[in-house]
């Protein structure tokens, strides 16, 4: 089991390389969408990781409100920051896939797309709220409450594809299982693991940087 | 502008690569700043230590001054 950050980062890079190789070379071409379906192997794992990061941010926010430990504030903030980065990537890769498959960059007719945009903008506003308040327990609590409100949008956005009536956005995972071949599903699983691990490494790196920054600020105050 | 499907697939993967690269560059820049700050604080601490060795009485009184 790899525990050190450099080891995890190297493993994530290797897994990303394997995922891209499988997605672009090994996985068979989709009969319906052709080569553009290969965006699926990067777009869907990134979207799922964004949901996971937002969920993690809300969970840490709940822990902050529950236990009152301020270290959860920074963890919640970093998780939401990661979620926003992966959310932006979801929108960009989704837009490229839409252009390739539907011949449009964006469509307001798809509930899944619009709800994900709402979720993304909601978490963008989290940063506006956070940086408009002075650092301290009040800011931590206000940010935590906001992060918890946002978590309601995650299942709505996730399930919108099944509730949508337009059927523009494809449904790959149904009650009958994944609607793809074994190789395609294996490629998807490797890509998903790689993107999740990459997000975890970036989360740990950013958190370590922020903690070091805070420690140095405290040290400066003590020395001066 | 007419994009082929292969170009769009390459663009999707390329965007992810560029995002990760920019993120790593930002973290690297932050690391350089933190290293610079650590060096400054280390020099400050060493200066205090040297001052304390020269005049131990002043060093004991110093915290009370603030």
Coordinates of C-alpha atoms in Angstrom, one line a residue:
Chain A
X1 CA 0.0 0.0 0.0
X2 CA 1.5 3.3 -1.1
X3 CA 1.2 6.0 1.6
X4 CA 3.8 8.6 0.7
X5 CA 2.6 11.5 -1.5
X6 CA 5.4 11.2 -4.1
X7 CA 4.6 7.5 -4.4
X8 CA 0.9 8.2 -4.8
X9 CA 1.6 10.9 -7.4
X10 CA 3.8 8.6 -9.4
X11 CA 1.1 5.9 -9.2
X12 CA -1.6 8.4 -10.3
X13 CA 0.5 9.5 -13.3
X14 CA 1.1 5.9 -14.3
X15 CA -2.6 5.0 -14.0
X16 CA -3.5 8.2 -16.0
X17 CA -1.1 7.1 -18.7
X18 CA -2.6 3.6 -18.7
X19 CA -6.2 5.0 -18.8
X20 CA -5.4 7.3 -21.7
X21 CA -3.7 4.4 -23.6
X22 CA -6.7 2.2 -23.0
X23 CA -9.2 4.9 -23.9
X24 CA -7.5 6.0 -27.2
X25 CA -5.9 2.8 -28.4
X26 CA -7.3 -0.4 -26.9
X27 CA -11.1 0.4 -26.3
X28 CA -13.2 -0.5 -29.4
X29 CA -14.9 2.2 -31.4
X30 CA -18.5 2.8 -30.5
X31 CA -20.9 1.7 -33.3
X32 CA -23.2 4.6 -32.7
X33 CA -21.0 7.7 -31.9
X34 CA -17.8 6.6 -33.5
X35 CA -14.5 8.1 -32.3
X36 CA -16.2 10.9 -30.3
X37 CA -17.4 8.3 -27.7
X38 CA -13.7 8.2 -26.5
X39 CA -14.3 11.5 -24.7
X40 CA -16.6 9.5 -22.4
X41 CA -13.5 7.8 -20.7
X42 CA -12.3 11.2 -19.5
X43 CA -15.5 13.3 -19.2
X44 CA -17.5 10.9 -17.0
X45 CA -14.7 10.1 -14.5
X46 CA -14.0 13.8 -14.1
X47 CA -17.7 14.6 -13.5
X48 CA -18.0 11.8 -10.9
X49 CA -14.8 13.1 -9.2
X50 CA -16.3 16.6 -9.1
X51 CA -19.4 15.2 -7.4
X52 CA -17.2 13.3 -5.0
X53 CA -15.1 16.4 -4.2
X54 CA -18.2 18.5 -3.5
X55 CA -19.6 15.7 -1.4
X56 CA -16.3 15.5 0.6
X57 CA -16.3 19.3 1.1
X58 CA -19.9 19.0 2.5
X59 CA -18.9 16.1 4.7
X60 CA -15.9 18.1 6.1
X61 CA -18.2 21.1 6.6
X62 CA -20.6 18.9 8.6
X63 CA -17.7 17.7 10.8
X64 CA -16.7 21.3 11.4
X65 CA -20.2 22.2 12.6
X66 CA -20.6 19.0 14.6
X67 CA -17.2 18.8 16.3
X68 CA -16.1 22.5 16.1
X69 CA -12.6 21.5 15.0
X70 CA -11.3 24.3 12.7
X71 CA -9.0 22.0 10.7
X72 CA -12.1 20.7 8.9
X73 CA -12.6 24.3 7.5
X74 CA -9.4 24.1 5.5
X75 CA -10.2 20.5 4.4
X76 CA -13.7 21.5 3.3
X77 CA -12.3 24.5 1.4
X78 CA -9.7 22.5 -0.4
X79 CA -12.2 19.7 -1.4
X80 CA -14.6 22.3 -2.8
X81 CA -11.7 24.0 -4.6
X82 CA -10.8 20.6 -6.2
X83 CA -14.5 20.1 -7.0
X84 CA -14.7 23.4 -8.8
X85 CA -11.6 22.6 -10.9
X86 CA -13.0 19.2 -11.9
X87 CA -16.4 20.9 -12.4
X88 CA -14.9 23.3 -14.9
X89 CA -13.2 20.4 -16.6
X90 CA -16.5 18.5 -16.8
X91 CA -18.2 21.5 -18.5
X92 CA -15.3 22.0 -21.0
X93 CA -14.9 18.3 -21.9
X94 CA -18.7 17.9 -22.0
X95 CA -19.0 20.9 -24.3
X96 CA -16.3 19.4 -26.6
X97 CA -18.1 16.1 -26.6
X98 CA -21.4 17.9 -27.4
X99 CA -19.8 19.6 -30.4
X100 CA -18.5 16.3 -31.7
X101 CA -21.8 14.3 -31.1
X102 CA -24.6 16.8 -31.4
X103 CA -22.8 19.5 -33.4
X104 CA -23.4 22.2 -30.7
X105 CA -21.1 23.5 -28.0
X106 CA -24.0 23.8 -25.5
X107 CA -27.7 23.1 -25.3
X108 CA -30.1 24.7 -22.8
X109 CA -32.6 21.9 -23.5
X110 CA -30.7 19.3 -21.5
X111 CA -31.6 19.2 -17.7
X112 CA -28.3 17.4 -16.9
X113 CA -26.2 20.1 -18.4
X114 CA -28.1 23.0 -16.9
X115 CA -28.2 21.5 -13.5
X116 CA -24.5 20.7 -13.5
X117 CA -23.9 24.4 -14.5
X118 CA -26.1 25.5 -11.6
X119 CA -24.1 23.3 -9.2
X120 CA -20.8 24.6 -10.6
X121 CA -21.9 28.3 -10.3
X122 CA -23.3 27.6 -6.8
X123 CA -19.8 26.4 -5.6
X124 CA -18.2 29.3 -7.5
X125 CA -20.2 31.6 -5.3
X126 CA -18.9 29.7 -2.2
X127 CA -15.5 31.4 -2.8
X128 CA -17.2 34.8 -3.1
X129 CA -18.8 34.3 0.3
X130 CA -15.7 32.9 1.9
X131 CA -13.4 35.7 0.7
X132 CA -15.9 38.4 1.6
X133 CA -15.7 37.5 5.3
X134 CA -12.8 38.0 7.7
X135 CA -10.8 34.9 8.6
X136 CA -12.0 33.3 11.8
X137 CA -14.7 31.0 13.3
X138 CA -17.6 33.1 11.7
X139 CA -16.2 32.6 8.2
X140 CA -15.6 28.9 8.9
X141 CA -19.2 28.4 10.1
X142 CA -20.8 30.4 7.3
X143 CA -18.7 28.6 4.6
X144 CA -19.7 25.2 6.2
X145 CA -23.4 26.0 6.1
X146 CA -23.2 27.1 2.5
X147 CA -21.2 24.0 1.5
X148 CA -23.9 21.8 3.2
X149 CA -26.7 23.6 1.2
X150 CA -24.9 22.8 -2.0
X151 CA -24.8 19.1 -1.4
X152 CA -28.5 18.9 -2.0
X153 CA -27.8 19.8 -5.6
X154 CA -25.5 16.8 -6.1
X155 CA -28.1 14.0 -6.2
X156 CA -30.5 16.3 -8.2
X157 CA -27.8 16.9 -10.8
X158 CA -26.8 13.2 -10.8
X159 CA -30.3 11.9 -11.2
X160 CA -31.4 14.6 -13.6
X161 CA -30.3 12.4 -16.5
X162 CA -32.8 9.8 -15.5
X163 CA -35.6 12.3 -14.8
X164 CA -34.9 14.3 -18.0
X165 CA -37.5 14.0 -20.7
X166 CA -35.4 15.2 -23.6
X167 CA -33.1 12.1 -23.8
X168 CA -30.3 14.2 -25.4
X169 CA -27.8 13.3 -22.8
X170 CA -26.9 9.5 -23.2
X171 CA -27.7 7.1 -20.3
X172 CA -24.9 4.5 -20.1
X173 CA -25.5 3.1 -16.6
X174 CA -29.0 1.7 -16.3
X175 CA -30.6 -0.8 -13.9
X176 CA -29.6 -3.6 -16.3
X177 CA -25.9 -2.6 -15.8
X178 CA -23.4 -0.7 -18.0
X179 CA -24.5 -0.5 -21.6
X180 CA -21.1 -1.2 -23.1
X181 CA -18.7 -4.0 -23.8
X182 CA -16.4 -5.5 -21.2
X183 CA -13.3 -3.8 -22.6
X184 CA -15.1 -0.5 -22.6
X185 CA -16.2 -0.9 -19.0
X186 CA -12.7 -2.0 -17.9
X187 CA -11.2 1.1 -19.6
X188 CA -13.8 3.3 -17.9
X189 CA -13.0 1.7 -14.5
X190 CA -9.2 2.3 -15.0
X191 CA -9.8 5.9 -16.1
X192 CA -12.2 6.5 -13.1
X193 CA -9.6 5.1 -10.7
X194 CA -6.9 7.3 -12.3
X195 CA -8.9 10.5 -12.1
X196 CA -10.0 9.8 -8.5
X197 CA -6.4 9.2 -7.5
X198 CA -5.2 12.3 -9.3
X199 CA -7.8 14.3 -7.4
X200 CA -6.8 12.8 -4.1
X201 CA -3.1 13.6 -4.8
X202 CA -3.9 17.2 -5.8
X203 CA -6.1 17.5 -2.6
X204 CA -3.3 16.3 -0.4
X205 CA -0.7 18.6 -2.1
X206 CA -2.9 21.7 -1.9
X207 CA -3.9 20.9 1.8
X208 CA -0.2 20.4 2.7
X209 CA 0.7 23.8 1.0
X210 CA -2.1 25.6 2.8
X211 CA -1.2 24.2 6.2
X212 CA 2.5 25.0 5.6
X213 CA 1.4 28.6 4.7
X214 CA -0.6 28.9 7.9
X215 CA 2.2 27.5 10.0
X216 CA 4.7 29.9 8.5
X217 CA 2.4 32.9 9.1
X218 CA 2.1 31.9 12.7
X219 CA 5.9 31.4 13.0
X220 CA 6.5 34.9 11.5
X221 CA 4.1 36.4 14.1
X222 CA 6.0 34.6 16.9
X223 CA 9.4 35.7 15.7
X224 CA 8.5 39.4 14.9
Chain B
X1 CA -14.6 26.5 -37.9
X2 CA -14.9 22.8 -38.9
X3 CA -13.4 20.4 -36.4
X4 CA -13.0 16.7 -37.1
X5 CA -14.2 14.3 -34.4
X6 CA -10.6 13.1 -33.9
X7 CA -9.4 16.7 -33.3
X8 CA -12.2 17.2 -30.8
X9 CA -11.3 14.0 -28.9
X10 CA -7.6 15.2 -28.8
X11 CA -8.8 18.7 -27.6
X12 CA -10.8 17.1 -24.7
X13 CA -7.8 15.1 -23.5
X14 CA -5.5 18.1 -24.2
X15 CA -7.6 20.5 -22.1
X16 CA -7.3 18.1 -19.1
X17 CA -3.6 17.8 -19.6
X18 CA -3.2 21.6 -19.7
X19 CA -5.4 22.1 -16.6
X20 CA -3.2 19.6 -14.6
X21 CA 0.0 21.3 -15.9
X22 CA -1.2 24.8 -14.9
X23 CA -2.2 23.4 -11.5
X24 CA 1.2 21.9 -11.0
X25 CA 2.8 25.2 -12.1
X26 CA 0.8 27.2 -9.6
X27 CA 1.7 24.7 -6.8
X28 CA 5.4 24.9 -7.8
X29 CA 5.2 28.8 -7.7
X30 CA 3.7 28.6 -4.2
X31 CA 6.4 26.2 -3.1
X32 CA 9.1 28.6 -4.2
X33 CA 7.4 31.4 -2.2
X34 CA 7.1 29.2 0.8
X35 CA 10.8 28.3 0.5
X36 CA 11.7 32.0 0.3
X37 CA 9.6 32.7 3.4
X38 CA 11.2 29.8 5.3
X39 CA 14.7 31.1 4.5
X40 CA 13.7 34.6 5.7
X41 CA 12.3 33.2 8.9
X42 CA 15.4 31.1 9.4
X43 CA 17.7 34.1 9.0
X44 CA 15.5 36.0 11.5
X45 CA 15.7 33.2 14.0
X46 CA 19.5 32.9 13.5
X47 CA 19.9 36.7 14.0
X48 CA 18.1 36.5 17.3
X49 CA 20.1 33.5 18.4
X50 CA 23.4 35.4 17.6
X51 CA 22.1 38.5 19.4
X52 CA 21.2 36.4 22.5
X53 CA 24.7 34.9 22.6
X54 CA 26.2 38.4 22.5
X55 CA 23.9 39.8 25.2
X56 CA 22.0 37.1 27.1
X57 CA 20.4 39.7 29.5
X58 CA 18.8 41.6 26.6
X59 CA 17.5 38.4 25.1
X60 CA 15.7 37.5 28.3
X61 CA 14.2 41.0 28.6
X62 CA 13.2 41.2 24.9
X63 CA 9.9 39.2 25.2
X64 CA 8.7 41.5 28.0
X65 CA 9.3 44.6 25.8
X66 CA 6.5 43.5 23.4

